[in-house]
Amino acid sequence: MASQDPQGQINKIFQDYLPGSPDIPSQSKPVEPTKVWKVPPPHSLPPGLEYLSQLDQIIIHQQVELLEVILGTETCSKYEIKNHLGQRVYFAMEENGCFDRNFCSPIRSFTIRITDNTGREVITVNRPLRCNSCWFPCYMQELEVQSPPGTIVGYVVQKWDPLLPKFTILNESKEDVLKIIGPYATCSCFGDVDFEVKTLNEMSTIGKISKYWSGFVNNVFTNAANFGIQVPVDLDVKIKAIMIAACFLIDLMFFENSLDGL
């Protein structure tokens, strides 16, 4: 048993593990994360994020805008953030100008405000207008995440790579915490697309962000997307909030145009 490959074991755990499926067997769960990822003491949790401490699966469903389907114009994106039972936990809405949405997409700047079920804003995500080309590696994509609004808890920073989509999750002190690495091809090809969440040395996979194939009609004629986030339950809630923000960035960078879903 000592000769088993930990990487292979972790990959087996997360293979075909979708939101809503039974819990991972305790004997098969990934190794406990280091203290930099773990849940902080309850008194230091940002208000409104307490519920995230219970979740290891998060579903993000983009709402279909009828006006966008009929007129073919970009409207502000809206997302429902749900638990593994499909119950809405948070609601997210994009804020920006019409020019940004229709002429700068998918590199447009935005502010996404995430509210709980009482309407209280608990997370703010800010994205400045930046480059989305490997020819300009000094000005890659970056998100700033605040929780509560006005208090920075971390960042998502795109890293230059000639072949793979790569991002780094940083804490509020701009210290690297985790990496997100996507596949060579981000087209779904009638299947799911997985972005793996890895340790900084890229040797271990602790979770993933998945864009789910939602059918030919939906993927071709709308921009609506369904995502799933899978992380260790004891991951710091601030990092979970940053993971949600990373999901928005991945959606706009790789799946915003409806034909990208093919």
PDB file of C-alpha atoms in Angstrom:
ATOM      1  CA  MET A   1       0.000   0.000   0.000  1.00  0.00           C
ATOM      2  CA  ALA A   2       2.926   2.358   0.711  1.00  0.00           C
ATOM      3  CA  SER A   3       3.907   2.286  -2.950  1.00  0.00           C
ATOM      4  CA  GLN A   4       0.655   3.824  -4.196  1.00  0.00           C
ATOM      5  CA  ASP A   5       1.020   7.067  -6.156  1.00  0.00           C
ATOM      6  CA  PRO A   6      -0.665   9.906  -4.176  1.00  0.00           C
ATOM      7  CA  GLN A   7      -1.271  11.912  -7.358  1.00  0.00           C
ATOM      8  CA  GLY A   8      -3.049   9.002  -9.005  1.00  0.00           C
ATOM      9  CA  GLN A   9      -5.090   8.401  -5.881  1.00  0.00           C
ATOM     10  CA  ILE A  10      -6.252  12.034  -5.718  1.00  0.00           C
ATOM     11  CA  ASN A  11      -7.105  12.094  -9.419  1.00  0.00           C
ATOM     12  CA  LYS A  12      -9.198   8.951  -8.922  1.00  0.00           C
ATOM     13  CA  ILE A  13     -11.049  10.595  -6.058  1.00  0.00           C
ATOM     14  CA  PHE A  14     -12.112  13.597  -8.151  1.00  0.00           C
ATOM     15  CA  GLN A  15     -12.862  11.701 -11.365  1.00  0.00           C
ATOM     16  CA  ASP A  16     -16.548  12.078 -12.224  1.00  0.00           C
ATOM     17  CA  TYR A  17     -17.266  13.560  -8.795  1.00  0.00           C
ATOM     18  CA  LEU A  18     -20.040  16.047  -9.524  1.00  0.00           C
ATOM     19  CA  PRO A  19     -21.972  18.428  -7.267  1.00  0.00           C
ATOM     20  CA  GLY A  20     -24.881  16.596  -5.691  1.00  0.00           C
ATOM     21  CA  SER A  21     -23.123  13.234  -5.589  1.00  0.00           C
ATOM     22  CA  PRO A  22     -22.592  11.378  -2.281  1.00  0.00           C
ATOM     23  CA  ASP A  23     -19.817  12.531   0.019  1.00  0.00           C
ATOM     24  CA  ILE A  24     -16.317  11.280  -0.653  1.00  0.00           C
ATOM     25  CA  PRO A  25     -15.602   8.221   1.561  1.00  0.00           C
ATOM     26  CA  SER A  26     -13.541   9.343   4.521  1.00  0.00           C
ATOM     27  CA  GLN A  27     -10.770   6.853   3.756  1.00  0.00           C
ATOM     28  CA  SER A  28     -10.411   8.305   0.262  1.00  0.00           C
ATOM     29  CA  LYS A  29     -10.418  12.015   1.051  1.00  0.00           C
ATOM     30  CA  PRO A  30      -7.354  14.052   0.004  1.00  0.00           C
ATOM     31  CA  VAL A  31      -4.669  14.698   2.581  1.00  0.00           C
ATOM     32  CA  GLU A  32      -5.360  17.486   5.012  1.00  0.00           C
ATOM     33  CA  PRO A  33      -4.307  20.852   3.581  1.00  0.00           C
ATOM     34  CA  THR A  34      -1.597  22.938   5.173  1.00  0.00           C
ATOM     35  CA  LYS A  35      -2.463  25.564   7.760  1.00  0.00           C
ATOM     36  CA  VAL A  36      -2.375  28.388   5.183  1.00  0.00           C
ATOM     37  CA  TRP A  37      -5.541  26.949   3.599  1.00  0.00           C
ATOM     38  CA  LYS A  38      -7.410  25.817   6.680  1.00  0.00           C
ATOM     39  CA  VAL A  39     -10.491  27.385   8.198  1.00  0.00           C
ATOM     40  CA  PRO A  40      -9.575  30.321  10.470  1.00  0.00           C
ATOM     41  CA  PRO A  41     -11.072  30.694  13.960  1.00  0.00           C
ATOM     42  CA  PRO A  42     -14.825  31.513  13.855  1.00  0.00           C
ATOM     43  CA  HIS A  43     -14.299  35.045  15.172  1.00  0.00           C
ATOM     44  CA  SER A  44     -12.131  35.911  12.143  1.00  0.00           C
ATOM     45  CA  LEU A  45     -14.600  34.746   9.470  1.00  0.00           C
ATOM     46  CA  PRO A  46     -15.790  37.581   7.216  1.00  0.00           C
ATOM     47  CA  PRO A  47     -19.488  38.252   7.929  1.00  0.00           C
ATOM     48  CA  GLY A  48     -21.696  36.405   5.485  1.00  0.00           C
ATOM     49  CA  LEU A  49     -19.161  33.704   4.635  1.00  0.00           C
ATOM     50  CA  GLU A  50     -19.852  31.465   7.617  1.00  0.00           C
ATOM     51  CA  TYR A  51     -21.935  29.085   5.505  1.00  0.00           C
ATOM     52  CA  LEU A  52     -19.016  28.464   3.137  1.00  0.00           C
ATOM     53  CA  SER A  53     -17.178  26.712   5.978  1.00  0.00           C
ATOM     54  CA  GLN A  54     -19.654  23.820   5.610  1.00  0.00           C
ATOM     55  CA  LEU A  55     -19.281  23.394   1.850  1.00  0.00           C
ATOM     56  CA  ASP A  56     -16.917  21.308  -0.250  1.00  0.00           C
ATOM     57  CA  GLN A  57     -19.112  21.607  -3.357  1.00  0.00           C
ATOM     58  CA  ILE A  58     -20.391  24.851  -4.856  1.00  0.00           C
ATOM     59  CA  ILE A  59     -22.590  25.108  -7.949  1.00  0.00           C
ATOM     60  CA  ILE A  60     -22.660  28.304 -10.004  1.00  0.00           C
ATOM     61  CA  HIS A  61     -25.517  28.692 -12.475  1.00  0.00           C
ATOM     62  CA  GLN A  62     -25.624  31.606 -14.886  1.00  0.00           C
ATOM     63  CA  GLN A  63     -29.104  32.907 -15.532  1.00  0.00           C
ATOM     64  CA  VAL A  64     -30.310  33.095 -19.132  1.00  0.00           C
ATOM     65  CA  GLU A  65     -31.323  36.594 -20.213  1.00  0.00           C
ATOM     66  CA  LEU A  66     -34.208  36.532 -22.723  1.00  0.00           C
ATOM     67  CA  LEU A  67     -33.204  39.925 -24.155  1.00  0.00           C
ATOM     68  CA  GLU A  68     -29.701  38.632 -24.829  1.00  0.00           C
ATOM     69  CA  VAL A  69     -31.058  35.553 -26.623  1.00  0.00           C
ATOM     70  CA  ILE A  70     -33.492  37.542 -28.797  1.00  0.00           C
ATOM     71  CA  LEU A  71     -31.328  40.547 -29.682  1.00  0.00           C
ATOM     72  CA  GLY A  72     -27.906  38.947 -29.487  1.00  0.00           C
ATOM     73  CA  THR A  73     -26.636  41.754 -27.263  1.00  0.00           C
ATOM     74  CA  GLU A  74     -24.631  41.398 -24.064  1.00  0.00           C
ATOM     75  CA  THR A  75     -26.418  42.069 -20.777  1.00  0.00           C
ATOM     76  CA  CYS A  76     -24.989  42.106 -17.264  1.00  0.00           C
ATOM     77  CA  SER A  77     -24.264  38.564 -16.185  1.00  0.00           C
ATOM     78  CA  LYS A  78     -26.219  37.166 -13.244  1.00  0.00           C
ATOM     79  CA  TYR A  79     -25.340  34.021 -11.332  1.00  0.00           C
ATOM     80  CA  GLU A  80     -26.965  31.877  -8.669  1.00  0.00           C
ATOM     81  CA  ILE A  81     -24.507  30.286  -6.271  1.00  0.00           C
ATOM     82  CA  LYS A  82     -25.889  27.078  -4.770  1.00  0.00           C
ATOM     83  CA  ASN A  83     -24.953  24.241  -2.433  1.00  0.00           C
ATOM     84  CA  HIS A  84     -24.815  20.596  -3.544  1.00  0.00           C
ATOM     85  CA  LEU A  85     -28.572  20.271  -2.936  1.00  0.00           C
ATOM     86  CA  GLY A  86     -29.320  23.036  -5.420  1.00  0.00           C
ATOM     87  CA  GLN A  87     -30.356  25.521  -2.723  1.00  0.00           C
ATOM     88  CA  ARG A  88     -29.376  29.106  -3.458  1.00  0.00           C
ATOM     89  CA  VAL A  89     -26.773  30.450  -1.061  1.00  0.00           C
ATOM     90  CA  TYR A  90     -25.730  33.663  -2.803  1.00  0.00           C
ATOM     91  CA  PHE A  91     -26.694  35.736  -5.826  1.00  0.00           C
ATOM     92  CA  ALA A  92     -24.109  37.510  -8.005  1.00  0.00           C
ATOM     93  CA  MET A  93     -24.650  40.353 -10.457  1.00  0.00           C
ATOM     94  CA  GLU A  94     -22.185  42.021 -12.772  1.00  0.00           C
ATOM     95  CA  GLU A  95     -21.947  45.810 -12.977  1.00  0.00           C
ATOM     96  CA  ASN A  96     -20.319  47.666 -15.893  1.00  0.00           C
ATOM     97  CA  GLY A  97     -21.138  49.828 -18.889  1.00  0.00           C
ATOM     98  CA  CYS A  98     -22.827  48.857 -22.139  1.00  0.00           C
ATOM     99  CA  PHE A  99     -19.664  49.718 -24.094  1.00  0.00           C
ATOM    100  CA  ASP A 100     -17.548  47.374 -21.972  1.00  0.00           C
ATOM    101  CA  ARG A 101     -19.985  44.482 -22.359  1.00  0.00           C
ATOM    102  CA  ASN A 102     -20.441  44.747 -26.107  1.00  0.00           C
ATOM    103  CA  PHE A 103     -17.047  45.929 -27.325  1.00  0.00           C
ATOM    104  CA  CYS A 104     -14.522  44.724 -24.728  1.00  0.00           C
ATOM    105  CA  SER A 105     -15.940  41.297 -23.974  1.00  0.00           C
ATOM    106  CA  PRO A 106     -14.463  38.935 -22.840  1.00  0.00           C
ATOM    107  CA  ILE A 107     -11.684  41.174 -21.419  1.00  0.00           C
ATOM    108  CA  ARG A 108     -14.135  43.764 -20.078  1.00  0.00           C
ATOM    109  CA  SER A 109     -13.731  45.357 -16.709  1.00  0.00           C
ATOM    110  CA  PHE A 110     -16.467  44.737 -14.154  1.00  0.00           C
ATOM    111  CA  THR A 111     -17.545  44.742 -10.557  1.00  0.00           C
ATOM    112  CA  ILE A 112     -19.480  41.670  -9.413  1.00  0.00           C
ATOM    113  CA  ARG A 113     -21.465  42.077  -6.220  1.00  0.00           C
ATOM    114  CA  ILE A 114     -22.371  38.878  -4.383  1.00  0.00           C
ATOM    115  CA  THR A 115     -25.236  39.069  -1.916  1.00  0.00           C
ATOM    116  CA  ASP A 116     -26.711  36.549   0.496  1.00  0.00           C
ATOM    117  CA  ASN A 117     -30.393  35.589   0.604  1.00  0.00           C
ATOM    118  CA  THR A 118     -31.201  38.656   2.715  1.00  0.00           C
ATOM    119  CA  GLY A 119     -29.740  41.007   0.099  1.00  0.00           C
ATOM    120  CA  ARG A 120     -26.633  41.827   2.136  1.00  0.00           C
ATOM    121  CA  GLU A 121     -23.501  42.234   0.024  1.00  0.00           C
ATOM    122  CA  VAL A 122     -20.880  39.795   1.298  1.00  0.00           C
ATOM    123  CA  ILE A 123     -18.317  39.619  -1.524  1.00  0.00           C
ATOM    124  CA  THR A 124     -17.164  42.192  -4.088  1.00  0.00           C
ATOM    125  CA  VAL A 125     -15.090  41.168  -7.105  1.00  0.00           C
ATOM    126  CA  ASN A 126     -13.268  43.839  -9.114  1.00  0.00           C
ATOM    127  CA  ARG A 127     -11.747  43.193 -12.526  1.00  0.00           C
ATOM    128  CA  PRO A 128      -9.840  45.982 -14.304  1.00  0.00           C
ATOM    129  CA  LEU A 129      -9.501  46.124 -18.078  1.00  0.00           C
ATOM    130  CA  ARG A 130      -6.443  44.041 -18.876  1.00  0.00           C
ATOM    131  CA  CYS A 131      -4.901  42.082 -21.700  1.00  0.00           C
ATOM    132  CA  ASN A 132      -5.872  38.527 -22.577  1.00  0.00           C
ATOM    133  CA  SER A 133      -3.001  37.713 -24.927  1.00  0.00           C
ATOM    134  CA  CYS A 134       0.165  35.709 -24.341  1.00  0.00           C
ATOM    135  CA  TRP A 135       1.991  38.405 -26.348  1.00  0.00           C
ATOM    136  CA  PHE A 136       1.662  40.800 -23.404  1.00  0.00           C
ATOM    137  CA  PRO A 137       2.725  38.710 -20.366  1.00  0.00           C
ATOM    138  CA  CYS A 138       3.301  41.788 -18.213  1.00  0.00           C
ATOM    139  CA  TYR A 139      -0.358  42.842 -18.210  1.00  0.00           C
ATOM    140  CA  MET A 140      -2.310  39.633 -17.697  1.00  0.00           C
ATOM    141  CA  GLN A 141      -5.722  39.254 -16.061  1.00  0.00           C
ATOM    142  CA  GLU A 142      -6.169  39.971 -12.355  1.00  0.00           C
ATOM    143  CA  LEU A 143      -9.114  40.010  -9.953  1.00  0.00           C
ATOM    144  CA  GLU A 144      -9.360  41.663  -6.556  1.00  0.00           C
ATOM    145  CA  VAL A 145     -11.709  40.013  -4.060  1.00  0.00           C
ATOM    146  CA  GLN A 146     -13.158  41.831  -1.051  1.00  0.00           C
ATOM    147  CA  SER A 147     -15.133  40.410   1.861  1.00  0.00           C
ATOM    148  CA  PRO A 148     -16.804  42.285   3.405  1.00  0.00           C
ATOM    149  CA  PRO A 149     -16.830  45.017   0.750  1.00  0.00           C
ATOM    150  CA  GLY A 150     -13.841  47.287   1.312  1.00  0.00           C
ATOM    151  CA  THR A 151     -11.672  44.594   2.918  1.00  0.00           C
ATOM    152  CA  ILE A 152      -9.376  42.759   0.520  1.00  0.00           C
ATOM    153  CA  VAL A 153      -9.130  39.001   1.158  1.00  0.00           C
ATOM    154  CA  GLY A 154      -7.185  37.959  -1.925  1.00  0.00           C
ATOM    155  CA  TYR A 155      -6.514  37.998  -5.632  1.00  0.00           C
ATOM    156  CA  VAL A 156      -6.684  35.809  -8.724  1.00  0.00           C
ATOM    157  CA  VAL A 157      -3.732  36.450 -11.060  1.00  0.00           C
ATOM    158  CA  GLN A 158      -3.249  34.971 -14.518  1.00  0.00           C
ATOM    159  CA  LYS A 159       0.223  33.548 -15.165  1.00  0.00           C
ATOM    160  CA  TRP A 160       1.851  33.468 -18.563  1.00  0.00           C
ATOM    161  CA  ASP A 161       2.172  30.037 -20.154  1.00  0.00           C
ATOM    162  CA  PRO A 162       2.505  29.226 -23.881  1.00  0.00           C
ATOM    163  CA  LEU A 163       0.244  26.167 -23.691  1.00  0.00           C
ATOM    164  CA  LEU A 164      -1.990  26.035 -20.613  1.00  0.00           C
ATOM    165  CA  PRO A 165      -4.362  28.463 -18.874  1.00  0.00           C
ATOM    166  CA  LYS A 166      -2.751  29.127 -15.497  1.00  0.00           C
ATOM    167  CA  PHE A 167      -3.811  31.223 -12.539  1.00  0.00           C
ATOM    168  CA  THR A 168      -2.484  31.778  -9.029  1.00  0.00           C
ATOM    169  CA  ILE A 169      -4.647  32.417  -5.973  1.00  0.00           C
ATOM    170  CA  LEU A 170      -3.085  34.907  -3.572  1.00  0.00           C
ATOM    171  CA  ASN A 171      -4.121  35.871  -0.058  1.00  0.00           C
ATOM    172  CA  GLU A 172      -4.648  39.413   1.190  1.00  0.00           C
ATOM    173  CA  SER A 173      -0.869  39.835   1.650  1.00  0.00           C
ATOM    174  CA  LYS A 174      -0.314  38.844  -2.000  1.00  0.00           C
ATOM    175  CA  GLU A 175       1.295  35.574  -0.961  1.00  0.00           C
ATOM    176  CA  ASP A 176       0.776  32.632  -3.316  1.00  0.00           C
ATOM    177  CA  VAL A 177      -1.595  30.027  -1.876  1.00  0.00           C
ATOM    178  CA  LEU A 178      -2.833  27.741  -4.673  1.00  0.00           C
ATOM    179  CA  LYS A 179      -2.675  27.340  -8.441  1.00  0.00           C
ATOM    180  CA  ILE A 180      -5.386  26.710 -11.023  1.00  0.00           C
ATOM    181  CA  ILE A 181      -4.345  24.947 -14.223  1.00  0.00           C
ATOM    182  CA  GLY A 182      -6.673  24.414 -17.161  1.00  0.00           C
ATOM    183  CA  PRO A 183      -6.510  22.000 -20.108  1.00  0.00           C
ATOM    184  CA  TYR A 184      -4.722  22.536 -23.428  1.00  0.00           C
ATOM    185  CA  ALA A 185      -8.088  23.016 -25.142  1.00  0.00           C
ATOM    186  CA  THR A 186     -10.938  24.713 -23.299  1.00  0.00           C
ATOM    187  CA  CYS A 187     -13.635  23.826 -25.829  1.00  0.00           C
ATOM    188  CA  SER A 188     -16.049  21.398 -24.219  1.00  0.00           C
ATOM    189  CA  CYS A 189     -16.337  19.048 -27.218  1.00  0.00           C
ATOM    190  CA  PHE A 190     -19.688  17.876 -25.845  1.00  0.00           C
ATOM    191  CA  GLY A 191     -18.216  17.212 -22.411  1.00  0.00           C
ATOM    192  CA  ASP A 192     -17.105  18.923 -19.206  1.00  0.00           C
ATOM    193  CA  VAL A 193     -13.980  21.093 -18.990  1.00  0.00           C
ATOM    194  CA  ASP A 194     -11.945  20.837 -15.789  1.00  0.00           C
ATOM    195  CA  PHE A 195      -9.551  23.411 -14.326  1.00  0.00           C
ATOM    196  CA  GLU A 196      -7.560  21.643 -11.614  1.00  0.00           C
ATOM    197  CA  VAL A 197      -6.779  23.305  -8.291  1.00  0.00           C
ATOM    198  CA  LYS A 198      -3.248  22.373  -7.290  1.00  0.00           C
ATOM    199  CA  THR A 199      -0.690  23.001  -4.607  1.00  0.00           C
ATOM    200  CA  LEU A 200       2.030  25.526  -5.374  1.00  0.00           C
ATOM    201  CA  ASN A 201       4.488  22.833  -6.460  1.00  0.00           C
ATOM    202  CA  GLU A 202       1.796  21.495  -8.840  1.00  0.00           C
ATOM    203  CA  MET A 203       2.376  17.973  -7.508  1.00  0.00           C
ATOM    204  CA  SER A 204      -0.999  17.467  -5.811  1.00  0.00           C
ATOM    205  CA  THR A 205      -4.560  18.177  -6.959  1.00  0.00           C
ATOM    206  CA  ILE A 206      -6.885  19.234  -4.132  1.00  0.00           C
ATOM    207  CA  GLY A 207      -9.966  20.196  -6.144  1.00  0.00           C
ATOM    208  CA  LYS A 208     -11.241  21.542  -9.437  1.00  0.00           C
ATOM    209  CA  ILE A 209     -13.430  24.106 -11.161  1.00  0.00           C
ATOM    210  CA  SER A 210     -15.564  22.436 -13.834  1.00  0.00           C
ATOM    211  CA  LYS A 211     -17.553  23.943 -16.674  1.00  0.00           C
ATOM    212  CA  TYR A 212     -20.375  21.498 -17.293  1.00  0.00           C
ATOM    213  CA  TRP A 213     -21.674  20.629 -20.721  1.00  0.00           C
ATOM    214  CA  SER A 214     -25.262  21.871 -20.667  1.00  0.00           C
ATOM    215  CA  GLY A 215     -26.549  20.726 -24.034  1.00  0.00           C
ATOM    216  CA  PHE A 216     -26.162  21.723 -27.665  1.00  0.00           C
ATOM    217  CA  VAL A 217     -29.006  24.261 -27.788  1.00  0.00           C
ATOM    218  CA  ASN A 218     -27.961  26.054 -24.598  1.00  0.00           C
ATOM    219  CA  ASN A 219     -24.270  26.159 -25.472  1.00  0.00           C
ATOM    220  CA  VAL A 220     -24.754  27.375 -29.028  1.00  0.00           C
ATOM    221  CA  PHE A 221     -27.561  29.901 -28.672  1.00  0.00           C
ATOM    222  CA  THR A 222     -26.848  31.358 -25.224  1.00  0.00           C
ATOM    223  CA  ASN A 223     -23.852  32.282 -23.083  1.00  0.00           C
ATOM    224  CA  ALA A 224     -25.358  30.705 -19.959  1.00  0.00           C
ATOM    225  CA  ALA A 225     -22.963  28.374 -18.200  1.00  0.00           C
ATOM    226  CA  ASN A 226     -23.030  25.942 -15.312  1.00  0.00           C
ATOM    227  CA  PHE A 227     -19.957  25.496 -13.144  1.00  0.00           C
ATOM    228  CA  GLY A 228     -19.048  23.325 -10.198  1.00  0.00           C
ATOM    229  CA  ILE A 229     -16.332  23.996  -7.622  1.00  0.00           C
ATOM    230  CA  GLN A 230     -14.938  21.145  -5.547  1.00  0.00           C
ATOM    231  CA  VAL A 231     -12.549  21.947  -2.683  1.00  0.00           C
ATOM    232  CA  PRO A 232     -11.624  20.496   0.724  1.00  0.00           C
ATOM    233  CA  VAL A 233     -14.302  21.312   3.283  1.00  0.00           C
ATOM    234  CA  ASP A 234     -11.666  22.764   5.644  1.00  0.00           C
ATOM    235  CA  LEU A 235     -10.320  25.198   3.070  1.00  0.00           C
ATOM    236  CA  ASP A 236     -10.256  28.768   4.402  1.00  0.00           C
ATOM    237  CA  VAL A 237     -13.577  30.445   3.546  1.00  0.00           C
ATOM    238  CA  LYS A 238     -11.648  33.428   2.179  1.00  0.00           C
ATOM    239  CA  ILE A 239      -9.964  31.124  -0.334  1.00  0.00           C
ATOM    240  CA  LYS A 240     -13.365  29.610  -1.174  1.00  0.00           C
ATOM    241  CA  ALA A 241     -14.640  33.120  -1.907  1.00  0.00           C
ATOM    242  CA  ILE A 242     -11.628  33.699  -4.160  1.00  0.00           C
ATOM    243  CA  MET A 243     -12.359  30.397  -5.922  1.00  0.00           C
ATOM    244  CA  ILE A 244     -15.868  31.661  -6.717  1.00  0.00           C
ATOM    245  CA  ALA A 245     -14.339  34.817  -8.176  1.00  0.00           C
ATOM    246  CA  ALA A 246     -11.901  32.701 -10.213  1.00  0.00           C
ATOM    247  CA  CYS A 247     -14.875  30.839 -11.661  1.00  0.00           C
ATOM    248  CA  PHE A 248     -16.340  34.117 -12.958  1.00  0.00           C
ATOM    249  CA  LEU A 249     -13.008  35.017 -14.572  1.00  0.00           C
ATOM    250  CA  ILE A 250     -12.702  31.600 -16.231  1.00  0.00           C
ATOM    251  CA  ASP A 251     -16.259  31.887 -17.537  1.00  0.00           C
ATOM    252  CA  LEU A 252     -15.655  35.259 -19.180  1.00  0.00           C
ATOM    253  CA  MET A 253     -12.210  34.422 -20.539  1.00  0.00           C
ATOM    254  CA  PHE A 254     -12.976  31.035 -22.078  1.00  0.00           C
ATOM    255  CA  PHE A 255     -16.742  30.549 -22.356  1.00  0.00           C
ATOM    256  CA  GLU A 256     -18.309  33.976 -22.843  1.00  0.00           C
ATOM    257  CA  ASN A 257     -18.899  33.524 -26.572  1.00  0.00           C
ATOM    258  CA  SER A 258     -21.644  30.954 -27.055  1.00  0.00           C
ATOM    259  CA  LEU A 259     -19.786  29.087 -29.818  1.00  0.00           C
ATOM    260  CA  ASP A 260     -16.870  28.542 -27.432  1.00  0.00           C
ATOM    261  CA  GLY A 261     -18.989  25.894 -25.793  1.00  0.00           C
ATOM    262  CA  LEU A 262     -18.506  23.594 -28.807  1.00  0.00           C
TER     263      LEU A 262
END
